[in-house]
mmCIF file of C-alpha atoms in Angstrom:
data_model
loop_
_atom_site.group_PDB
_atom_site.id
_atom_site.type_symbol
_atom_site.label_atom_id
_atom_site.label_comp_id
_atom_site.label_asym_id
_atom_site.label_seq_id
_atom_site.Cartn_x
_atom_site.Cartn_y
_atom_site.Cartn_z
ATOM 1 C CA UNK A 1 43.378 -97.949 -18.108
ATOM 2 C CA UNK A 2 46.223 -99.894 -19.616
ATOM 3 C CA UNK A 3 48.193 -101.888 -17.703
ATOM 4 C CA UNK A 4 51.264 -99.676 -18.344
ATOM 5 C CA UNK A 5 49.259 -96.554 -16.934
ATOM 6 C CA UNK A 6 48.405 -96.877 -12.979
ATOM 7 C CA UNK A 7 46.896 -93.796 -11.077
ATOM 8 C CA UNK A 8 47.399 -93.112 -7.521
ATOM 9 C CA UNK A 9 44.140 -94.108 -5.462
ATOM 10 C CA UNK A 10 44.232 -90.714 -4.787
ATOM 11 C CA UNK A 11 43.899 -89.249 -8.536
ATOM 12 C CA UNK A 12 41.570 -91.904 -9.214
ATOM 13 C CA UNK A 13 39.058 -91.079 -6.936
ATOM 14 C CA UNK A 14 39.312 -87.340 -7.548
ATOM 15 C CA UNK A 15 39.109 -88.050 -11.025
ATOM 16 C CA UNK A 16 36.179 -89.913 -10.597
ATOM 17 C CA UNK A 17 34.329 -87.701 -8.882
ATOM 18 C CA UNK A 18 35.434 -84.988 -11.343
ATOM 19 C CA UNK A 19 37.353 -82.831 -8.981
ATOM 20 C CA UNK A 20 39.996 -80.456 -10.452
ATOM 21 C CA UNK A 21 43.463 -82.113 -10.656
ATOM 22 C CA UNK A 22 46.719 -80.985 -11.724
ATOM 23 C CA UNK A 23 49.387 -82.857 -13.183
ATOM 24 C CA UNK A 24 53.032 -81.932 -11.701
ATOM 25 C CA UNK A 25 56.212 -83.164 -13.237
ATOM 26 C CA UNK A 26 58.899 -84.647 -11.601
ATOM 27 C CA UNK A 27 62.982 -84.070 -13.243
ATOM 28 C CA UNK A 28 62.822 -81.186 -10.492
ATOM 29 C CA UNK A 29 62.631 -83.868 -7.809
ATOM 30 C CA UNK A 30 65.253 -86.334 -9.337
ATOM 31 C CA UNK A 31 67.593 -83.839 -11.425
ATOM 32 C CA UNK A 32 66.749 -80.170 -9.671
ATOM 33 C CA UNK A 33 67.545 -80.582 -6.515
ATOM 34 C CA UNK A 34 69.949 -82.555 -3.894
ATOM 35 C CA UNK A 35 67.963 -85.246 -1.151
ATOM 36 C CA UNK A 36 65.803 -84.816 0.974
ATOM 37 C CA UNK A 37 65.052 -80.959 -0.851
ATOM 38 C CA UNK A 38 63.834 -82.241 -3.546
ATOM 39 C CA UNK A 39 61.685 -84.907 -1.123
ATOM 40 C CA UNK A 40 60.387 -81.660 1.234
ATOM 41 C CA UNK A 41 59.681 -79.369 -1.607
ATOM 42 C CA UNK A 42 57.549 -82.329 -3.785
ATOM 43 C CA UNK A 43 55.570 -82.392 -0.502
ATOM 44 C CA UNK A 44 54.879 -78.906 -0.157
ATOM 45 C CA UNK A 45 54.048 -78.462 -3.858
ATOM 46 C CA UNK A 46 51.258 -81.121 -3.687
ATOM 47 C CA UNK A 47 50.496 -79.823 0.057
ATOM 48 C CA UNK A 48 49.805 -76.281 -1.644
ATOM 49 C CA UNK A 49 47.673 -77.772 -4.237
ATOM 50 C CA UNK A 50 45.343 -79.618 -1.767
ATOM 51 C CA UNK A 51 45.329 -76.220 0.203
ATOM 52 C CA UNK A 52 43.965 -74.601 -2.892
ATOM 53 C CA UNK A 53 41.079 -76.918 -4.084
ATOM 54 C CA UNK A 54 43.179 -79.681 -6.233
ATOM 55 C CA UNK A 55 44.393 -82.976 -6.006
ATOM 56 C CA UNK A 56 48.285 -83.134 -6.887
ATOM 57 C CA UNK A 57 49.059 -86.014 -9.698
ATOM 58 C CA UNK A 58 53.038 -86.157 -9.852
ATOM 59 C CA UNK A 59 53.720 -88.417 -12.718
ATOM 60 C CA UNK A 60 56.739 -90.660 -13.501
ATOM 61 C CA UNK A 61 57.704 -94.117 -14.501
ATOM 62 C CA UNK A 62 58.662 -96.892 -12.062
ATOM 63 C CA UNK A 63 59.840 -100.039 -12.799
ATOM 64 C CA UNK A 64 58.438 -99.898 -16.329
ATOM 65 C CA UNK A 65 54.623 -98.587 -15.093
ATOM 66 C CA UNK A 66 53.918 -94.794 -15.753
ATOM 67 C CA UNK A 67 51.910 -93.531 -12.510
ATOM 68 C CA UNK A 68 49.878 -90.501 -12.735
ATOM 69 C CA UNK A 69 49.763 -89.569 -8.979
ATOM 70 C CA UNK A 70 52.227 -91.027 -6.285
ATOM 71 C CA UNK A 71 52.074 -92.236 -3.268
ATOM 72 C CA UNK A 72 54.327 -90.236 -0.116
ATOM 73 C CA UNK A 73 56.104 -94.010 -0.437
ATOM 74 C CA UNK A 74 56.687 -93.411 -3.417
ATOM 75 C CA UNK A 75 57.480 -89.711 -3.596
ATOM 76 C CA UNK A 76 60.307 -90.607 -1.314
ATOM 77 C CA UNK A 77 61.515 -93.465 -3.564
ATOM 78 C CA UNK A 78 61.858 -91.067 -6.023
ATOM 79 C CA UNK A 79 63.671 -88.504 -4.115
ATOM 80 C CA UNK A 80 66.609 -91.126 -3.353
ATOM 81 C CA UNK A 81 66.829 -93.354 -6.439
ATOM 82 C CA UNK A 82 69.803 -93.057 -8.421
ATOM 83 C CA UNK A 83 70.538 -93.205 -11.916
ATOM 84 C CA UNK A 84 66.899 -91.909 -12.987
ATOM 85 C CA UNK A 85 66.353 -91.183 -17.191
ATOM 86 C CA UNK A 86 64.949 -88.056 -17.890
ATOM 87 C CA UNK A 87 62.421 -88.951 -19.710
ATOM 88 C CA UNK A 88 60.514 -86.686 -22.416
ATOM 89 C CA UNK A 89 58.496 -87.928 -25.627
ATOM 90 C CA UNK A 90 61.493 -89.407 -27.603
ATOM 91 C CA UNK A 91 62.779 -91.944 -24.893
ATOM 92 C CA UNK A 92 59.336 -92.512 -22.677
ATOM 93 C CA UNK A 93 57.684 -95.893 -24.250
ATOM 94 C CA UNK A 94 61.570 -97.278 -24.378
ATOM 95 C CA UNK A 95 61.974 -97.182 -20.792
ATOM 96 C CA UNK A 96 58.632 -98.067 -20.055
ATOM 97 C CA UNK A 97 59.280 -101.318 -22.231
ATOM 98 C CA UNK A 98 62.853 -102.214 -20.705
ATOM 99 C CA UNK A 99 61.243 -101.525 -17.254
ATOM 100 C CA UNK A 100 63.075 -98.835 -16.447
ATOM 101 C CA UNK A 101 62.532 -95.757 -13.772
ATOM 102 C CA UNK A 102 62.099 -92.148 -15.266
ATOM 103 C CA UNK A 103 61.495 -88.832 -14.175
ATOM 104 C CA UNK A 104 59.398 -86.480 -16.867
ATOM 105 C CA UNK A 105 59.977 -83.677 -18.253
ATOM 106 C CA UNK A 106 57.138 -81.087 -19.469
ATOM 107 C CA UNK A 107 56.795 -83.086 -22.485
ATOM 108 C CA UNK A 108 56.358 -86.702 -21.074
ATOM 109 C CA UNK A 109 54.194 -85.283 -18.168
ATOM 110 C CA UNK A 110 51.720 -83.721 -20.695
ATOM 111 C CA UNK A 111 51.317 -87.225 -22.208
ATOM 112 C CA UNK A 112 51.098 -89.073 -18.823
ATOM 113 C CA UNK A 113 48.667 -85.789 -18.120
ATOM 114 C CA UNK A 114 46.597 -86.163 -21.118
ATOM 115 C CA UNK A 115 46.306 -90.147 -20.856
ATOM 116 C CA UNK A 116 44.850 -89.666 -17.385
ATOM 117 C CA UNK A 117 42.243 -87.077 -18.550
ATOM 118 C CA UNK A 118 44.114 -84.336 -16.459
ATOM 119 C CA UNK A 119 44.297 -80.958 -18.894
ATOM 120 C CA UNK A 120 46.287 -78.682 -16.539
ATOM 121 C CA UNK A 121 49.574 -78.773 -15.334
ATOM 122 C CA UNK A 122 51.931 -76.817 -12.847
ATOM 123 C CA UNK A 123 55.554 -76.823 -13.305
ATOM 124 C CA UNK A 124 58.751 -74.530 -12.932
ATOM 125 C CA UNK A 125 59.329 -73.481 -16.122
ATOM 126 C CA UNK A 126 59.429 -74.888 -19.968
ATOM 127 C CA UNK A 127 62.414 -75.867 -22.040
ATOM 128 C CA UNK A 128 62.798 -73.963 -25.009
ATOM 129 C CA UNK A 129 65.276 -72.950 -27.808
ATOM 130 C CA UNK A 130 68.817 -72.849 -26.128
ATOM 131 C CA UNK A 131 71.768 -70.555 -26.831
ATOM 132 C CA UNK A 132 73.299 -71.285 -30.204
ATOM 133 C CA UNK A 133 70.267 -73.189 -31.749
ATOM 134 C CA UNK A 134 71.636 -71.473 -34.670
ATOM 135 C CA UNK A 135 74.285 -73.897 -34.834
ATOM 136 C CA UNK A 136 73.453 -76.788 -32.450
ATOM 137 C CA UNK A 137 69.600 -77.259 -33.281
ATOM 138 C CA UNK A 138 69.064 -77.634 -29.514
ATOM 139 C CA UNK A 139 65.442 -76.909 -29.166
ATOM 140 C CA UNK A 140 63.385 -78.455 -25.883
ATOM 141 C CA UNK A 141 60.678 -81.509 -27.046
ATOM 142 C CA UNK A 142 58.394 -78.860 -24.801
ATOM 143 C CA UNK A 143 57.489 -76.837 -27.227
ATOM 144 C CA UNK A 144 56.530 -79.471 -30.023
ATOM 145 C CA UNK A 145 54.541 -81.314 -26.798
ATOM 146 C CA UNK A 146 52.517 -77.784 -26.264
ATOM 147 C CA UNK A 147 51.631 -77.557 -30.118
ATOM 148 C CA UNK A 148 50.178 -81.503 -30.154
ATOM 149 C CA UNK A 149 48.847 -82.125 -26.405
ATOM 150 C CA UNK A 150 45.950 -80.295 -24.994
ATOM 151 C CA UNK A 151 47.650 -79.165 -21.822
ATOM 152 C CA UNK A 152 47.459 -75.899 -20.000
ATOM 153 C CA UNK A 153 50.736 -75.632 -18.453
ATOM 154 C CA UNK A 154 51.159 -73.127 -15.910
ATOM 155 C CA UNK A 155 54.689 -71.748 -15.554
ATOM 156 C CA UNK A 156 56.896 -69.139 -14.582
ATOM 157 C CA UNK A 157 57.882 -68.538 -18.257
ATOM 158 C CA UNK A 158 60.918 -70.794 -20.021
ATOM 159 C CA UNK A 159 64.157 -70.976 -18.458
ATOM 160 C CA UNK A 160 66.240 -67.766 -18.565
ATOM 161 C CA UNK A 161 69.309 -69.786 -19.545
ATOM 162 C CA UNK A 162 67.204 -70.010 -22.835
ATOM 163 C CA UNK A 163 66.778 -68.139 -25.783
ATOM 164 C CA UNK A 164 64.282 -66.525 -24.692
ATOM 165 C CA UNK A 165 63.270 -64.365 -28.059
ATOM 166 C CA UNK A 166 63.997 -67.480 -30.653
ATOM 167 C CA UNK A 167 61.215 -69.356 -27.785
ATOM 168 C CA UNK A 168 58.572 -67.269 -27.928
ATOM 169 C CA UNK A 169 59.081 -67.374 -31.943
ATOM 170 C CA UNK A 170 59.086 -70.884 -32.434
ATOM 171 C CA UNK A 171 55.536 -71.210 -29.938
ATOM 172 C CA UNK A 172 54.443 -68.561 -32.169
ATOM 173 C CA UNK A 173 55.058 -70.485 -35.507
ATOM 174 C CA UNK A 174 53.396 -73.635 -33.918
ATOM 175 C CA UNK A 175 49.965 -72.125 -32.695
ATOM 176 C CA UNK A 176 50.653 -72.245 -28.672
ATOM 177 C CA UNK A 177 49.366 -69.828 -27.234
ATOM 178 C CA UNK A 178 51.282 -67.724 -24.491
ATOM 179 C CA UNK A 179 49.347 -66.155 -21.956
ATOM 180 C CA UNK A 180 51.433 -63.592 -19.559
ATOM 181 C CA UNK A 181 49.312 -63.323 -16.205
ATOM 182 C CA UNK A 182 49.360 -60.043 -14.645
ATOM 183 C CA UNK A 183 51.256 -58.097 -16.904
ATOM 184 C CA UNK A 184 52.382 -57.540 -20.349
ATOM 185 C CA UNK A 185 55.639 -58.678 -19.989
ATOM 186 C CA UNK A 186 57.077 -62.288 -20.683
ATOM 187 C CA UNK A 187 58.322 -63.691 -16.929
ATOM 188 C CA UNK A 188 62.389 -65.328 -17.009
ATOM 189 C CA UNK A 189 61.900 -67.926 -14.445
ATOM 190 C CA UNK A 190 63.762 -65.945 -11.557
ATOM 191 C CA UNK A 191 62.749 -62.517 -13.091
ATOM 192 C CA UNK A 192 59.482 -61.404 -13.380
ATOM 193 C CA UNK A 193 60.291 -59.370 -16.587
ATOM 194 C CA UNK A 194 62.724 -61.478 -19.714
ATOM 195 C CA UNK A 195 62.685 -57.679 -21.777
ATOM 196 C CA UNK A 196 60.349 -59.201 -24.208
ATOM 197 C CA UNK A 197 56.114 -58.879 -24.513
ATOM 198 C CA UNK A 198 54.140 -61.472 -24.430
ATOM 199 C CA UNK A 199 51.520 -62.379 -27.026
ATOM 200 C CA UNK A 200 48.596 -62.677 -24.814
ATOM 201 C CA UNK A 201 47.572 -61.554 -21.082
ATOM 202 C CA UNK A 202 44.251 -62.944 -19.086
ATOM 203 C CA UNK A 203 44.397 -61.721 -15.473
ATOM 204 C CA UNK A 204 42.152 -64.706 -13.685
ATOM 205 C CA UNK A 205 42.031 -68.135 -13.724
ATOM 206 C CA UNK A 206 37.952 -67.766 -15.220
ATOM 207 C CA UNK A 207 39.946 -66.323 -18.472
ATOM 208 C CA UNK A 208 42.317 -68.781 -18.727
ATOM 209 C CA UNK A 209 39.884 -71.451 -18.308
ATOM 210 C CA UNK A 210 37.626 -70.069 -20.979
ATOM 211 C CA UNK A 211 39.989 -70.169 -23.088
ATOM 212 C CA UNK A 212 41.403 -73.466 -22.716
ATOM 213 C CA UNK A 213 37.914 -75.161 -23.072
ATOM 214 C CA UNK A 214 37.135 -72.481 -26.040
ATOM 215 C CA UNK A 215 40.738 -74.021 -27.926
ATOM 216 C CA UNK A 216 38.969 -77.478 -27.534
ATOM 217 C CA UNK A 217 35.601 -76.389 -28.659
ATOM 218 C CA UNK A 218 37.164 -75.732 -31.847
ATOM 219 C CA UNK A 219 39.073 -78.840 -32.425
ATOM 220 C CA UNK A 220 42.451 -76.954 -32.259
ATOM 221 C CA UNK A 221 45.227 -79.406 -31.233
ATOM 222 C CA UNK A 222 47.735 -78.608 -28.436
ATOM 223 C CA UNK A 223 47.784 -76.868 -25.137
ATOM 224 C CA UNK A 224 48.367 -73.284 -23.398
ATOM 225 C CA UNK A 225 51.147 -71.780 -21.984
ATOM 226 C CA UNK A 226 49.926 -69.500 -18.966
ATOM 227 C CA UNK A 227 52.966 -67.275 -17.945
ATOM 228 C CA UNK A 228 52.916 -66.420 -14.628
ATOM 229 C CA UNK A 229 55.473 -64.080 -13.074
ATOM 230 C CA UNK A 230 57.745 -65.434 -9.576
ATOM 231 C CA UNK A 231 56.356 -63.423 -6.623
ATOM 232 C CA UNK A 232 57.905 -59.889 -6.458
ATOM 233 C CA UNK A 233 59.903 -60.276 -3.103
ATOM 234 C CA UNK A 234 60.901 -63.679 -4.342
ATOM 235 C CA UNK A 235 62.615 -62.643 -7.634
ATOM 236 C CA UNK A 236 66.052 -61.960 -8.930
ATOM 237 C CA UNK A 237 66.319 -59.168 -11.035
ATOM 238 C CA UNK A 238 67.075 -59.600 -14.996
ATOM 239 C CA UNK A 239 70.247 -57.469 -14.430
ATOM 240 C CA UNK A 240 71.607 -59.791 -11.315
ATOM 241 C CA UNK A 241 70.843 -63.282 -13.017
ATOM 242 C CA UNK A 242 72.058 -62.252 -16.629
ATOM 243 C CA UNK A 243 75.607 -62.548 -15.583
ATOM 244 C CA UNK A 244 75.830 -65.126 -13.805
ATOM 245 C CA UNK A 245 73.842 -66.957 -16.171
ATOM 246 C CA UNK A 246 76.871 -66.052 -18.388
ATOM 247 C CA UNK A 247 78.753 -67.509 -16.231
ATOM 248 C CA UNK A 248 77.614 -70.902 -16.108
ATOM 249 C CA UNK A 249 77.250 -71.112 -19.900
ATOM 250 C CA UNK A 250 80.563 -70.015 -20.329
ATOM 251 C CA UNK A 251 81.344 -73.094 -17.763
ATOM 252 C CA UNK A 252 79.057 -75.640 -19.407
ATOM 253 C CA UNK A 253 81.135 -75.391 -22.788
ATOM 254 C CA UNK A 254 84.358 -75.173 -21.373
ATOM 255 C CA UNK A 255 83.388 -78.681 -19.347
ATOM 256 C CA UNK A 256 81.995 -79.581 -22.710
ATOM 257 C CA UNK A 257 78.361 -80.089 -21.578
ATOM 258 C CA UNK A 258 75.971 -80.856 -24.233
ATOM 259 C CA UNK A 259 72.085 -82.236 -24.957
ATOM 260 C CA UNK A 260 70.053 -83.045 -21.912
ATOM 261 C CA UNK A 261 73.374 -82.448 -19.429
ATOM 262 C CA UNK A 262 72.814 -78.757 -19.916
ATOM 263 C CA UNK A 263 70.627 -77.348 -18.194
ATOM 264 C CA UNK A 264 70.374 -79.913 -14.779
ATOM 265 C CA UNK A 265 74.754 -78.413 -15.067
ATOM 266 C CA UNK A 266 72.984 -74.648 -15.388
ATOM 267 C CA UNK A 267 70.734 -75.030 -12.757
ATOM 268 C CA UNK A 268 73.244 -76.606 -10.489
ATOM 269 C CA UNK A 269 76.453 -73.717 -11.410
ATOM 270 C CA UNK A 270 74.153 -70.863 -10.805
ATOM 271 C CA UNK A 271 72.802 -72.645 -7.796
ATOM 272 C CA UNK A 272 76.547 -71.874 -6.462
ATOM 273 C CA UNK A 273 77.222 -68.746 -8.066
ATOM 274 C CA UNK A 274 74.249 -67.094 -6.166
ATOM 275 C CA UNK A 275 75.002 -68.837 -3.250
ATOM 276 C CA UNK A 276 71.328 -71.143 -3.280
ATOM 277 C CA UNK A 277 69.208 -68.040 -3.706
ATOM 278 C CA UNK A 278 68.119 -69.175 -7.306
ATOM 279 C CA UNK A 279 66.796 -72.199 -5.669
ATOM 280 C CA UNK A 280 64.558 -70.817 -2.939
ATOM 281 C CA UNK A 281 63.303 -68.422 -6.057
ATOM 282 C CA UNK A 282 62.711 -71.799 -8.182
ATOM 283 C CA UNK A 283 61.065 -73.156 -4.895
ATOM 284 C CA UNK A 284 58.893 -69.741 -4.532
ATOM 285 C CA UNK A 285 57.858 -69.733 -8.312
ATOM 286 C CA UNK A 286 56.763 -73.661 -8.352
ATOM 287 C CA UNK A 287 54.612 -73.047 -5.132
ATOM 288 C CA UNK A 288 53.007 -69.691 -7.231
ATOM 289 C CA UNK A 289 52.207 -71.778 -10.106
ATOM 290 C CA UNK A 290 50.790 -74.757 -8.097
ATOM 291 C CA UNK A 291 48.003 -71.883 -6.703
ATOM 292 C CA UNK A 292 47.118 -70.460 -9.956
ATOM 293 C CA UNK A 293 47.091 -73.952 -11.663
ATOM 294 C CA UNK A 294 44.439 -75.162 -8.719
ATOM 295 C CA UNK A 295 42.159 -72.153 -9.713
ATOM 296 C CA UNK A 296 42.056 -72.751 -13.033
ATOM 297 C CA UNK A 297 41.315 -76.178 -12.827
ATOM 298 C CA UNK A 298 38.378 -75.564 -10.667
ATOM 299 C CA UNK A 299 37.671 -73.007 -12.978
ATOM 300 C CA UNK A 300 37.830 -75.675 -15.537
ATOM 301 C CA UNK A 301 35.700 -78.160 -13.654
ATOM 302 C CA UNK A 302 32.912 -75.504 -13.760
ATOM 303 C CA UNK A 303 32.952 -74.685 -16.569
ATOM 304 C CA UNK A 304 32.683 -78.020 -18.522
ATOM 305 C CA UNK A 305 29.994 -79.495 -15.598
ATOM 306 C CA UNK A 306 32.119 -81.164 -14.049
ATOM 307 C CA UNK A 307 32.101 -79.571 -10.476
ATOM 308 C CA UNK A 308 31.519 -81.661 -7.666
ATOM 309 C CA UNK A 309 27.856 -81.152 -6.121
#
């Protein structure tokens, strides 16, 4: 490893015995929720993943060093720091060089991910093309990540505060493939159905995994986007969230939010506008993902020999 990449004793030993890991990210600790939430639900997360088969790596940079897996010391250093970047591709190796601290995003966790030899990852959901993009050209470094780094990231769709349609297009133009689990249907983060298709569906985490090591096989660059629906009784239906989604953007430009502000100020107004019940969905949907993504990697581990004996 290079001295500016550490892993957790924990990762490296799993990793060494070639046990499935999966990467998680952590902005949803340092800019998606308030302390000690955002400490109790990081625990449960990697608590779920250990329950299912997989060591947890949560990646992020402190004091200049990227760590792939933390420590609970750690973790809860995390949790309380203030004044944490949000780190994705463009800004990672500059605050890893001034010795900074720095949560990732989807993007930088996919590098810290694919630098650690750790191909799937479990997160929330994506960035994508955001409202206006027409105008602003404010399109998420996630989906450039997913066409370069061979990741399988496991979410509950992109954000619904997104475009949803203009995301789907762009992954489209850039060869990632989108895999709905389940159903036909795109998810929305809190909604289990965005209104739009999605290209592909595999049911099982045998499918998924097939196809991930099939994408390498053929020396395709980038990563797969596996789609996976929030829990029905955890969801809040398309025609609940849409308005108050409305809301908040129509909040975020009159407060003259812009760039990576955005969507921690989206998440945060519609946190309040339904009263915290988009959190315990974004809670619900993280823990969802964090089973599937376990399955596939042991799926994965099979598959390329690399089960443990």
């Amino acid at each position: 490893m290079t001295a500016s990449l550490t892993l957790s004793p924990a990762v490296e030993k799993a990793l060494a015995e070639r046990r499935p890991v999966v990467a998680l990210e952590s902005t949803i600790i340092t800019h998606g929720m308030p302390y000690p939430q955002n400490l109790e639900t990081a625990r449960q997360v990697e608590k779920e993943l250990r329950d299912n088969g997989a060591e947890p790596a949560t990646i992020a940079v402190l004091d200049g060093t990227l760590h792939v897996g933390l420590t609970d010391a750690q973790l809860e250093q995390l949790a309380q720091a203030k004044g944490v970047s949000k780190l994705s591709r463009a800004d990672m190796a500059v605050c890893i060089s001034q010795g900074g601290t720095g949560a990732t995003t989807v993007a930088a966790t996919m590098i810290g991910a694919e630098k650690a030899g750790i191909e799937v990852f479990a997160t929330g959901g994506i960035g994508g093309v955001h409202q206006g993009a027409e105008m602003s050209f404010d399109v998420s470094a996630d989906l450039a990540e997913l066409a370069i780094t061979p990741v399988s990231v496991v979410c509950a769709g992109a954000k619904a505060i997104l475009d949803l349609a203009k995301t789907l297009e762009v992954l489209e133009t850039r060869g990632v493939p989108v895999i709905a689990v389940g159903q036909d249907a795109f998810p929305a983060f809190w909604s289990r159905n965005s209104g739009l298709r999605a290209p592909l569906r595999i049911d099982n985490p045998a499918g998924i995994a097939a196809a991930h090591v099939a994408r390498r096989a053929l020396g395709l660059p980038g990563g797969q986007l596996i789609a996976n629906p929030i829990p029905v009784e955890a969801e809040i239906s398309r025609s609940e969230i849409q308005p108050v989604i409305a809301q908040a953007t129509a909040d975020a430009k009159q407060h003259g939010i812009i760039g990576k502000a955005v969507t921690p100020y989206l998440l945060q107004r519609i946190f309040e506008l339904t009263k915290g019940r988009s959190l315990d969905a974004n809670i619900a949907l993280v823990l969802n993902n964090a089973r599937l993504a376990a399955k596939i990697a042991q799926e994965m581990s099979k598959r390329q020999g690399n089960a443990p004996s």
